[in-house]
Amino acid sequence: MNDRPEPSARLAWKRQTMNDKAFGLDRGLTNYGDRDFARFLRRSFARSLGISRELLNKPVVGVAMTPSAFNNCHRYVPDLVQAVSRGVLSAGALPMPFPTISLGEVFLNPTSMMYRNLMAMDTEEMIFAQPMDAVVLIGGCDKTVPAQLMGASSANIPAVQLVTGPMSTGRHKGQRLGACTDCRSFWAKFRAGSVDAEEIAQVEGRLSVTAGTCAVMGTASTMACLAEALGMSLPGTAAIPAVHSDRLVAAEESGRAAVRLIESKLRPSDIITNKSVENALRVLLSVGGSTNAVVHLAAVAGRLGIKIPMSRFNELSDETPVLVDLKPVGEGYMEDFHAAGGMGALLRELKPLLHLDTVDVTGRTLGERLAEPIDWVDRAYIKSFDEPISRVGGLVALSGSLAPDGAVFKRAAATPALFESEGRAVVFNGLDDLAARIDAPDLDVRPDDILVLQNAGPHAAGMPEAGYLPIPKKLAQAGVKDMVRISDARMSGTAFGSIVLHVAPEAAIGGPLAAVRNGDRIRLSISQKRIDLLVADDEIRRRLADHKPPPAPTRGYKALYRRTVTQAPDGCDFDFLAADAT
Ligand code: FES
């Protein structure tokens, strides 16, 4: 092979040597104090990748890849990387896959939430530090998509989000099963004694039967839909099953779209705007989506200085109908949503409520996208605007003396009879206390009590999905299916029940939740959007004066986390990563 550059390559090299507006591998040169030497050295080392000079002179699309043996939801990421690379090459740019950390929801201790910000920082810094003109982000499992959107928003170069897609369902005795709403319902039956050990072992092998993310409208699926609603994913790609050939086609097209974005210079800050965040919230409310998405969307928006007040959230909720009939709120699975018309069909139903002048990664406005007709919608899973599942949105924000800075309640997955409740508090002062006593035969608890979990918020515990407190065993065995439960924790997007989450300020930093004692009365009113501790203010103040925060870690990432994590209404991001941080 002739080692002399081709004339065109020579010209390109020279042009880039003389041009400050570097692109491709000439972006962000390593600092040796000699830019030309840095360029020469980088190109020399790049040759060892075995890539031709012709390609090395092209614009570069980074492909943030997240395969990991600890992340079953990302099992097909290597196939997606190949397909994205194919698309990038076919559009005339050089694909450069690079790893970031991967977060497999059920493999992380104490909770994946603690590492979302770490992944966001990894993603942002690797986009920023490495020479790329655009990036395709491949994620899927719960925390990965928000982490990638947060990182890409802060790095703010052209970016396309590609999700891994949902799992397909399994079968058990003629019943379809999908992670993880069915995991929870079978486990509840096992706890109540109506499913035995042999059957639960069978079910274990039938819940998660393919690669991909949880098969219901849990957090991963909700975030996939929100990424598309924000405009950061290609239209129609959120719900394509992980194993469907169209998922690979979507990956290839995402690669091409990233190359076109280099030309159009459309960046995340042009796409993620106040209006597109509101569109995403409309979608969240209409799919009966995960409460976690409220926190994640706040974090993504916060990276660009966008904040949606609680009052606006509730306005949107009161006028946005629930239209999608999927578990955990309804009956279907993500594969049904895709076959029913997916996001394209849903957005057309929501059209009267949406901001149509937002743009997506294709450069088109939402109005232009939705002007195209679609041929068919399966009304079993995507209801019409005029015949919704519910006339109001799936989530509601609460405030009151127990949660002065807010809390979240998923009314779509709750028991309407408990919407207006008053009950006696049964308090657990932390996760260990909960584990030790919830099933104790002598626990003083009645069906109309309110279970309260303290010290499970972001500062105290990294905000695990512990808000889905189990029904105490003796009540479960007596047939109790739901109770009001309150905490500063989160709950899985695949869970259900009358559960108040994300109470802020959290107990560990002296929020009123820390003042609740066994036997106190608590009132929940969904109609008034309030959660109140019925204890006199001066008594609450007296109790909080004695409050001692739990011990803090002193080293490493966990110490950084504890020092800098914000509360749920600010997305639990690190305070120094928000748009207005200095
Ligand atoms: Fe990955 Fe549910 S465990 S999406």
Coordinates of C-alpha atoms and ligand atoms in Angstrom, one line a residue:
M1 CA 0.0 0.0 0.0
N2 CA 1.3 3.4 -1.0
D3 CA 2.0 5.4 2.2
R4 CA 1.7 8.7 0.5
P5 CA -1.5 10.5 1.1
E6 CA -3.9 10.6 -1.9
P7 CA -4.1 14.1 -3.3
S8 CA -7.5 14.6 -1.9
A9 CA -6.4 13.4 1.5
R10 CA -3.3 15.6 1.3
L11 CA -5.5 18.6 0.6
A12 CA -7.9 17.7 3.4
W13 CA -5.0 17.3 5.8
K14 CA -3.6 20.7 4.8
R15 CA -6.9 22.4 4.9
Q16 CA -7.4 21.1 8.4
T17 CA -3.9 22.0 9.5
M18 CA -4.6 25.6 8.5
N19 CA -8.2 25.8 9.6
D20 CA -9.2 26.6 13.1
K21 CA -12.7 25.1 12.5
A22 CA -11.5 21.6 12.9
F23 CA -13.8 18.7 12.3
G24 CA -13.5 14.9 12.6
L25 CA -10.3 13.6 14.2
D26 CA -8.8 17.1 14.3
R27 CA -11.3 18.3 16.9
G28 CA -10.1 18.8 20.4
L29 CA -6.4 18.0 20.0
T30 CA -4.5 16.6 22.9
N31 CA -2.5 19.3 24.5
Y32 CA 1.2 18.9 23.9
G33 CA 1.8 22.6 23.4
D34 CA 2.3 22.0 19.7
R35 CA -1.0 21.6 17.8
D36 CA 0.6 20.4 14.5
F37 CA 2.5 17.7 16.4
A38 CA -0.7 16.7 18.2
R39 CA -2.5 16.4 14.9
F40 CA 0.4 14.4 13.4
L41 CA 0.6 12.1 16.4
R42 CA -3.2 11.5 16.5
R43 CA -3.3 10.7 12.8
S44 CA -0.3 8.4 13.1
F45 CA -2.0 6.5 16.0
A46 CA -5.3 6.4 14.1
R47 CA -3.6 4.6 11.3
S48 CA -3.0 1.7 13.7
L49 CA -6.8 1.3 13.8
G50 CA -6.5 0.0 10.3
I51 CA -8.8 2.7 8.9
S52 CA -8.0 4.2 5.5
R53 CA -6.8 7.8 5.2
E54 CA -9.9 8.6 3.2
L55 CA -12.1 7.6 6.1
L56 CA -9.9 9.3 8.7
N57 CA -10.5 12.5 6.8
K58 CA -14.3 12.3 7.2
P59 CA -16.5 13.8 9.9
V60 CA -16.7 11.5 12.9
V61 CA -19.8 10.2 14.5
G62 CA -19.2 8.7 18.0
V63 CA -21.3 5.8 19.0
A64 CA -21.7 5.6 22.7
M65 CA -22.1 1.9 23.4
T66 CA -23.2 0.3 26.6
P67 CA -23.0 -3.5 26.3
S68 CA -22.3 -5.3 29.6
A69 CA -22.6 -8.8 30.9
F70 CA -24.3 -7.1 33.8
N71 CA -27.0 -5.6 31.6
N72 CA -29.3 -8.1 30.0
C73 CA -31.4 -5.3 28.5
H74 CA -28.4 -4.3 26.4
R75 CA -27.6 -7.8 25.1
Y76 CA -28.0 -6.7 21.4
V77 CA -26.1 -3.5 21.7
P78 CA -23.2 -4.9 19.6
D79 CA -25.7 -5.6 16.7
L80 CA -27.0 -2.1 17.1
V81 CA -23.5 -0.6 17.0
Q82 CA -22.9 -2.4 13.8
A83 CA -26.1 -1.1 12.3
V84 CA -25.5 2.5 13.4
S85 CA -21.9 2.3 11.9
R86 CA -23.4 1.0 8.6
G87 CA -25.7 4.1 8.6
V88 CA -22.9 6.5 9.4
L89 CA -20.6 5.0 6.7
S90 CA -23.3 5.1 4.1
A91 CA -23.9 8.8 4.8
G92 CA -20.2 9.6 4.3
A93 CA -18.8 9.8 7.8
L94 CA -16.6 7.7 10.1
P95 CA -18.3 5.8 12.9
M96 CA -16.2 5.6 16.1
P97 CA -17.9 3.4 18.7
F98 CA -16.7 4.0 22.3
P99 CA -17.7 2.6 25.6
T100 CA -19.3 4.2 28.6
I101 CA -20.4 2.6 31.8
S102 CA -23.6 0.6 31.5
L103 CA -26.3 0.4 34.2
G104 CA -28.2 -2.9 34.4
E105 CA -31.1 -2.1 36.8
V106 CA -31.2 -5.3 38.8
F107 CA -27.5 -5.8 39.1
L108 CA -26.5 -2.7 41.0
N109 CA -26.2 -2.1 44.7
P110 CA -27.6 -0.2 46.5
T111 CA -29.6 1.2 43.5
S112 CA -28.9 2.1 39.9
M113 CA -30.2 5.6 40.6
M114 CA -27.0 6.3 42.5
Y115 CA -25.0 5.7 39.3
R116 CA -27.2 7.5 36.8
N117 CA -25.3 10.8 37.4
L118 CA -22.0 8.9 37.1
M119 CA -23.0 7.6 33.7
A120 CA -24.2 11.1 32.7
M121 CA -20.8 12.5 33.6
D122 CA -19.0 9.7 31.8
T123 CA -21.1 10.3 28.7
E124 CA -20.7 14.0 28.8
E125 CA -17.0 14.0 29.4
M126 CA -16.3 11.3 26.8
I127 CA -18.3 13.1 24.1
F128 CA -16.5 16.3 25.0
A129 CA -13.0 14.8 25.4
Q130 CA -12.9 12.7 22.2
P131 CA -13.0 14.0 18.7
M132 CA -16.5 13.6 17.3
D133 CA -18.8 15.9 15.3
A134 CA -22.0 14.1 16.4
V135 CA -22.9 11.2 18.6
V136 CA -25.4 8.3 18.6
L137 CA -26.3 7.2 22.1
I138 CA -27.3 3.6 22.5
G139 CA -29.1 3.0 25.8
G140 CA -32.2 1.3 27.1
C141 CA -32.3 0.1 30.7
D142 CA -34.0 2.5 33.1
K143 CA -31.1 4.9 34.0
T144 CA -29.1 4.7 30.8
V145 CA -31.4 6.8 28.6
P146 CA -31.8 9.7 31.1
A147 CA -28.0 9.5 31.8
Q148 CA -27.2 9.7 28.1
L149 CA -29.7 12.6 27.5
M150 CA -28.3 14.5 30.4
G151 CA -24.7 14.0 29.2
A152 CA -25.5 14.8 25.6
S153 CA -27.5 17.9 26.7
S154 CA -24.5 19.2 28.6
A155 CA -21.9 18.3 25.9
N156 CA -24.4 19.8 23.4
I157 CA -23.1 18.5 20.1
P158 CA -25.5 17.0 17.6
A159 CA -26.9 13.8 19.1
V160 CA -29.4 11.0 18.4
Q161 CA -30.8 8.7 21.0
L162 CA -31.3 5.1 20.0
V163 CA -33.0 2.8 22.5
T164 CA -32.4 -1.0 22.6
G165 CA -36.2 -1.6 22.5
P166 CA -38.5 -3.7 24.7
M167 CA -38.4 -7.4 25.4
S168 CA -41.0 -9.7 23.9
T169 CA -43.4 -11.5 26.2
G170 CA -43.1 -15.0 27.6
R171 CA -45.9 -17.6 28.3
H172 CA -46.9 -19.4 31.5
K173 CA -49.9 -21.7 31.5
G174 CA -51.5 -19.8 28.7
Q175 CA -50.9 -16.4 30.2
R176 CA -48.5 -13.8 28.6
L177 CA -45.8 -12.7 31.0
G178 CA -43.7 -9.6 30.8
A179 CA -41.1 -8.1 33.1
C180 CA -41.7 -6.7 35.4
T181 CA -45.3 -6.0 36.3
D182 CA -46.0 -9.7 36.2
C183 CA -42.9 -10.3 38.4
R184 CA -44.5 -8.2 41.0
S185 CA -48.0 -9.7 40.7
F186 CA -46.7 -13.3 40.9
W187 CA -44.5 -12.4 43.8
A188 CA -47.4 -10.8 45.6
K189 CA -49.4 -14.0 45.1
F190 CA -46.4 -16.1 46.3
R191 CA -46.3 -13.9 49.5
A192 CA -50.0 -14.3 50.0
G193 CA -49.7 -18.1 49.6
S194 CA -51.8 -18.5 46.4
V195 CA -48.7 -19.4 44.3
D196 CA -46.3 -22.1 45.6
A197 CA -42.5 -22.4 45.4
E198 CA -42.6 -24.7 42.4
E199 CA -44.7 -22.4 40.4
I200 CA -42.8 -19.3 41.3
A201 CA -39.6 -21.1 40.1
Q202 CA -41.3 -21.8 36.8
V203 CA -42.4 -18.2 36.4
E204 CA -38.8 -17.0 37.2
G205 CA -37.7 -18.6 33.8
R206 CA -40.6 -17.2 31.8
L207 CA -40.7 -13.5 32.7
S208 CA -37.6 -12.2 30.8
V209 CA -37.3 -14.3 27.7
T210 CA -35.5 -12.0 25.2
A211 CA -33.0 -9.3 25.1
G212 CA -34.4 -5.8 25.5
T213 CA -35.9 -3.6 28.2
C214 CA -38.9 -4.5 30.5
A215 CA -41.9 -5.4 28.4
V216 CA -44.4 -3.0 30.0
M217 CA -44.7 0.8 30.2
G218 CA -42.1 0.8 33.0
T219 CA -39.3 3.4 33.3
A220 CA -37.3 2.2 30.4
S221 CA -40.3 2.2 28.0
T222 CA -41.5 5.5 29.4
M223 CA -38.1 7.1 28.8
A224 CA -37.9 5.7 25.3
C225 CA -41.3 7.4 24.5
L226 CA -40.1 10.6 26.2
A227 CA -36.9 10.6 24.2
E228 CA -38.9 10.4 21.0
A229 CA -41.4 13.0 22.3
L230 CA -38.5 15.4 23.1
G231 CA -37.3 14.9 19.5
M232 CA -34.1 13.3 20.4
S233 CA -34.9 9.9 18.8
L234 CA -36.0 9.2 15.3
P235 CA -39.8 9.2 14.8
G236 CA -41.5 5.9 15.3
T237 CA -38.5 4.1 17.0
A238 CA -39.4 4.2 20.7
A239 CA -41.4 1.0 20.8
I240 CA -39.9 -1.3 18.2
P241 CA -39.2 -4.6 20.0
A242 CA -35.5 -5.4 20.7
V243 CA -35.6 -8.5 18.5
H244 CA -37.5 -7.0 15.5
S245 CA -35.5 -6.4 12.4
D246 CA -36.9 -2.9 12.3
R247 CA -34.8 -2.2 15.4
L248 CA -31.7 -2.7 13.3
V249 CA -33.1 -0.6 10.5
A250 CA -33.8 2.2 13.0
A251 CA -30.2 1.9 14.2
E252 CA -28.9 2.3 10.7
E253 CA -31.1 5.2 10.1
S254 CA -30.0 6.8 13.4
G255 CA -26.5 6.7 12.1
R256 CA -27.5 8.5 8.9
A257 CA -29.5 11.0 10.9
A258 CA -26.4 11.8 13.0
V259 CA -24.4 12.6 9.9
R260 CA -27.2 14.9 8.6
L261 CA -27.2 16.7 12.0
I262 CA -23.6 17.6 11.5
E263 CA -24.6 19.5 8.4
S264 CA -27.7 21.1 10.0
K265 CA -25.8 21.9 13.2
L266 CA -29.0 21.1 15.2
R267 CA -27.9 20.5 18.8
P268 CA -29.7 19.1 21.9
S269 CA -30.3 22.7 23.1
D270 CA -32.2 23.4 19.9
I271 CA -34.3 20.3 20.3
I272 CA -34.9 20.1 24.1
T273 CA -36.8 23.2 24.9
N274 CA -39.5 24.3 27.3
K275 CA -42.1 23.3 24.6
S276 CA -40.6 19.9 23.8
V277 CA -40.3 19.2 27.6
E278 CA -44.0 19.9 27.9
N279 CA -44.7 17.6 24.9
A280 CA -42.8 14.9 26.7
L281 CA -44.7 15.5 29.9
R282 CA -48.0 15.2 27.9
V283 CA -46.8 11.8 26.6
L284 CA -45.7 10.7 30.1
L285 CA -49.2 11.5 31.4
S286 CA -51.0 9.9 28.5
V287 CA -49.1 6.6 28.6
G288 CA -49.7 6.3 32.4
G289 CA -45.9 6.3 32.5
S290 CA -43.4 5.8 35.3
T291 CA -43.1 8.2 38.2
N292 CA -39.3 7.9 37.7
A293 CA -39.6 9.7 34.5
V294 CA -40.6 12.8 36.4
V295 CA -37.3 12.9 38.1
H296 CA -35.3 12.0 35.0
L297 CA -37.0 14.6 32.8
A298 CA -36.4 17.2 35.4
A299 CA -32.7 16.3 35.4
V300 CA -32.5 16.4 31.6
A301 CA -34.3 19.7 31.4
G302 CA -32.2 21.1 34.2
R303 CA -29.1 20.5 32.2
L304 CA -30.5 23.1 29.8
G305 CA -31.9 25.5 32.4
I306 CA -35.5 24.4 31.9
K307 CA -37.8 23.9 34.9
I308 CA -41.5 22.9 34.9
P309 CA -43.2 24.1 38.1
M310 CA -45.4 21.7 40.0
S311 CA -48.4 23.8 39.3
R312 CA -47.8 23.6 35.5
F313 CA -47.3 19.8 35.8
N314 CA -50.7 19.5 37.4
E315 CA -52.3 21.8 34.8
L316 CA -50.9 19.5 32.1
S317 CA -52.1 16.4 34.1
D318 CA -55.6 17.7 34.5
E319 CA -56.0 18.2 30.7
T320 CA -54.1 15.2 29.3
P321 CA -56.0 12.0 29.0
V322 CA -54.6 8.5 29.6
L323 CA -54.8 6.9 26.2
V324 CA -52.5 3.9 26.3
D325 CA -53.7 0.6 27.8
L326 CA -50.5 -1.1 28.8
K327 CA -49.3 -2.7 32.1
P328 CA -48.8 -1.7 34.8
V329 CA -51.8 0.6 34.4
G330 CA -53.8 -1.5 31.8
E331 CA -53.5 -4.8 30.0
G332 CA -51.1 -4.7 27.1
Y333 CA -47.3 -4.9 26.6
M334 CA -44.9 -2.8 24.6
E335 CA -45.0 -5.2 21.7
D336 CA -48.8 -4.5 21.5
F337 CA -48.2 -0.7 21.6
H338 CA -45.7 -1.0 18.7
A339 CA -48.1 -3.1 16.6
A340 CA -51.0 -0.8 17.5
G341 CA -49.3 2.2 15.9
G342 CA -46.8 3.2 18.6
M343 CA -45.8 6.8 19.3
G344 CA -47.0 8.0 15.9
A345 CA -50.5 7.0 16.6
L346 CA -50.4 8.4 20.2
L347 CA -48.9 11.7 19.2
R348 CA -51.7 12.2 16.6
E349 CA -54.3 11.7 19.3
L350 CA -52.6 14.2 21.5
K351 CA -52.0 16.7 18.6
P352 CA -54.5 19.3 19.9
L353 CA -52.5 19.5 23.1
L354 CA -49.0 19.5 21.7
H355 CA -46.6 22.3 20.7
L356 CA -46.2 21.5 17.0
D357 CA -43.3 23.9 16.3
T358 CA -40.7 21.8 18.1
V359 CA -38.1 20.1 16.0
D360 CA -36.7 16.6 16.2
V361 CA -33.4 15.1 15.1
T362 CA -34.5 14.9 11.5
G363 CA -34.9 18.7 11.5
R364 CA -38.6 18.5 10.9
T365 CA -41.2 20.1 13.1
L366 CA -43.6 17.9 15.1
G367 CA -46.4 19.5 13.0
E368 CA -44.8 18.4 9.8
R369 CA -44.4 14.9 11.2
L370 CA -48.0 14.7 12.3
A371 CA -49.3 16.1 9.0
E372 CA -48.6 12.8 7.4
P373 CA -51.5 10.3 7.7
I374 CA -51.1 6.9 9.2
D375 CA -53.1 4.0 8.0
W376 CA -54.2 2.1 11.1
V377 CA -54.5 2.3 14.8
D378 CA -55.4 -0.6 17.1
R379 CA -57.9 1.0 19.6
A380 CA -57.5 -1.9 22.0
Y381 CA -54.2 -0.4 23.1
I382 CA -54.2 3.3 21.9
K383 CA -57.5 4.9 22.6
S384 CA -58.9 7.9 20.8
F385 CA -58.8 11.4 22.4
D386 CA -62.6 11.3 22.7
E387 CA -62.8 7.9 24.3
P388 CA -59.8 7.9 26.7
I389 CA -59.1 5.4 29.5
S390 CA -59.1 8.4 31.9
R391 CA -59.8 12.1 31.1
V392 CA -56.9 13.1 33.4
G393 CA -53.3 12.2 33.3
G394 CA -51.7 9.3 35.0
L395 CA -49.6 11.2 37.5
V396 CA -50.3 14.1 39.9
A397 CA -47.9 16.2 41.9
L398 CA -48.8 16.7 45.6
S399 CA -47.8 19.2 48.2
G400 CA -48.8 19.9 51.8
S401 CA -47.4 19.9 55.3
L402 CA -45.8 16.5 54.8
A403 CA -44.2 17.4 51.4
P404 CA -43.7 21.2 51.2
D405 CA -41.5 20.8 48.1
G406 CA -43.6 18.2 46.5
A407 CA -44.4 14.5 46.0
V408 CA -45.7 12.4 43.2
F409 CA -48.7 10.0 43.0
K410 CA -49.5 7.7 40.1
R411 CA -53.2 7.9 40.1
A412 CA -53.5 5.7 37.0
A413 CA -52.0 2.8 38.9
A414 CA -53.7 3.4 42.3
T415 CA -57.0 2.4 43.9
P416 CA -59.6 5.2 43.5
A417 CA -61.2 4.3 46.8
L418 CA -58.0 5.4 48.5
F419 CA -57.8 8.7 46.7
E420 CA -59.3 10.5 49.7
S421 CA -57.9 8.8 52.8
E422 CA -57.1 9.6 56.3
G423 CA -55.3 7.0 58.4
R424 CA -52.9 6.2 61.3
A425 CA -49.2 6.2 60.4
V426 CA -47.2 3.0 60.8
V427 CA -43.6 4.3 60.5
F428 CA -40.4 2.5 59.4
N429 CA -37.3 4.7 60.0
G430 CA -35.3 3.2 57.1
L431 CA -34.8 0.3 54.8
D432 CA -33.3 -2.0 57.4
D433 CA -36.2 -1.3 59.8
L434 CA -38.6 -2.0 57.0
A435 CA -37.0 -5.3 56.1
A436 CA -36.9 -6.3 59.8
R437 CA -40.5 -5.6 60.7
I438 CA -42.8 -5.5 57.8
D439 CA -43.7 -9.1 58.1
A440 CA -43.5 -9.4 61.8
P441 CA -46.6 -11.1 63.2
D442 CA -46.8 -8.6 66.0
L443 CA -46.6 -5.5 63.8
D444 CA -49.4 -3.2 64.9
V445 CA -51.0 -2.5 61.5
R446 CA -54.5 -2.4 60.1
P447 CA -55.8 -2.3 56.5
D448 CA -56.8 1.4 56.8
D449 CA -53.4 2.5 58.2
I450 CA -50.8 4.4 56.1
L451 CA -47.4 2.9 55.8
V452 CA -44.6 5.5 56.0
L453 CA -40.9 4.9 55.1
Q454 CA -38.3 7.4 56.1
N455 CA -34.7 7.8 55.1
A456 CA -34.9 6.3 51.6
G457 CA -34.4 9.6 49.7
P458 CA -31.5 10.7 47.6
H459 CA -29.2 11.8 50.4
A460 CA -30.0 9.0 52.7
A461 CA -29.9 6.0 50.4
G462 CA -29.5 7.1 46.8
M463 CA -33.3 7.0 46.4
P464 CA -33.9 3.3 45.7
E465 CA -37.1 1.8 44.4
A466 CA -38.3 1.0 47.9
G467 CA -41.4 3.1 47.8
Y468 CA -43.5 0.1 46.8
L469 CA -43.6 -1.1 50.4
P470 CA -44.9 -4.6 50.5
I471 CA -48.3 -5.1 52.1
P472 CA -47.5 -6.6 55.5
K473 CA -47.7 -10.3 55.2
K474 CA -50.5 -10.8 57.7
L475 CA -52.6 -8.3 55.8
A476 CA -51.7 -9.7 52.4
Q477 CA -52.7 -13.2 53.6
A478 CA -56.0 -11.7 54.8
G479 CA -56.6 -10.5 51.2
V480 CA -55.5 -6.8 51.5
K481 CA -54.3 -5.8 48.0
D482 CA -53.5 -2.1 48.4
M483 CA -52.8 0.5 51.2
V484 CA -51.6 4.1 51.1
R485 CA -47.9 4.1 51.3
I486 CA -45.6 7.2 51.6
S487 CA -41.9 7.6 51.3
D488 CA -39.1 9.8 50.0
A489 CA -38.0 6.8 47.8
R490 CA -38.9 6.0 44.2
M491 CA -40.8 3.0 42.9
S492 CA -40.3 0.9 39.8
G493 CA -42.2 2.1 36.8
T494 CA -43.6 -1.5 36.5
A495 CA -45.2 -1.3 40.0
F496 CA -48.6 -0.2 41.0
G497 CA -50.6 0.8 44.1
S498 CA -51.7 3.9 46.1
I499 CA -48.2 5.1 46.7
V500 CA -46.9 8.6 47.4
L501 CA -43.3 9.0 46.3
H502 CA -40.4 11.4 46.1
V503 CA -41.5 13.3 49.2
A504 CA -39.4 16.5 49.4
P505 CA -37.5 17.6 51.3
E506 CA -36.5 14.1 52.2
A507 CA -36.4 12.9 55.8
A508 CA -32.6 12.7 56.0
I509 CA -32.2 16.5 55.4
G510 CA -34.9 17.3 58.0
G511 CA -38.0 17.3 55.9
P512 CA -41.3 16.9 57.7
L513 CA -41.4 13.2 56.8
A514 CA -38.7 12.8 59.5
A515 CA -41.2 14.1 62.1
V516 CA -43.9 11.4 61.5
R517 CA -44.4 9.1 64.5
N518 CA -46.4 5.9 64.8
G519 CA -50.0 6.7 65.4
D520 CA -49.9 10.2 63.8
R521 CA -52.8 10.9 61.5
I522 CA -52.0 11.6 57.8
R523 CA -54.5 12.8 55.1
L524 CA -54.2 12.2 51.4
S525 CA -56.4 14.1 49.0
I526 CA -55.9 13.5 45.3
S527 CA -58.8 15.9 44.5
Q528 CA -56.9 18.7 46.4
K529 CA -53.5 17.4 45.4
R530 CA -52.4 17.4 49.0
I531 CA -50.6 15.2 51.5
D532 CA -50.7 16.5 55.1
L533 CA -49.4 15.4 58.4
L534 CA -52.2 16.2 60.9
V535 CA -49.9 17.3 63.7
A536 CA -49.6 20.9 64.9
D537 CA -46.8 22.9 63.2
D538 CA -45.0 23.7 66.5
E539 CA -45.0 20.0 67.4
I540 CA -43.5 19.2 63.9
R541 CA -40.9 21.9 64.5
R542 CA -40.1 20.5 68.0
R543 CA -39.6 17.0 66.6
L544 CA -37.4 18.2 63.7
A545 CA -35.2 20.2 66.1
D546 CA -34.0 16.8 67.5
H547 CA -33.5 15.4 64.0
K548 CA -30.1 13.9 63.3
P549 CA -29.1 13.1 59.7
P550 CA -27.8 9.6 59.0
P551 CA -24.0 9.2 58.9
A552 CA -22.5 10.3 55.6
P553 CA -19.9 8.4 53.5
T554 CA -16.6 10.1 53.7
R555 CA -14.8 8.9 50.6
G556 CA -15.2 8.3 46.9
Y557 CA -18.2 8.7 44.6
K558 CA -20.7 8.0 47.4
A559 CA -19.3 11.0 49.4
L560 CA -19.5 13.2 46.3
Y561 CA -23.1 11.9 45.7
R562 CA -24.2 12.7 49.3
R563 CA -22.6 16.2 49.2
T564 CA -24.0 17.3 45.9
V565 CA -27.2 15.4 44.9
T566 CA -30.3 17.6 44.7
Q567 CA -33.8 16.7 45.7
A568 CA -36.4 15.0 43.4
P569 CA -38.0 18.2 42.1
D570 CA -34.6 19.1 40.7
G571 CA -34.0 15.7 39.2
C572 CA -31.6 14.3 41.8
D573 CA -28.8 15.6 39.6
F574 CA -25.6 16.9 41.1
D575 CA -25.9 20.5 42.0
F576 CA -22.7 21.4 40.0
L577 CA -24.0 19.9 36.8
A578 CA -27.2 21.9 36.4
A579 CA -27.2 24.5 33.6
D580 CA -26.9 27.4 36.0
A581 CA -24.1 25.8 38.1
T582 CA -21.0 27.9 38.1
Ligands
FES1 FE1 -33.6 -3.1 32.3 FE2 -36.2 -3.3 33.3 S1 -34.3 -4.2 34.0 S2 -35.4 -2.1 31.7

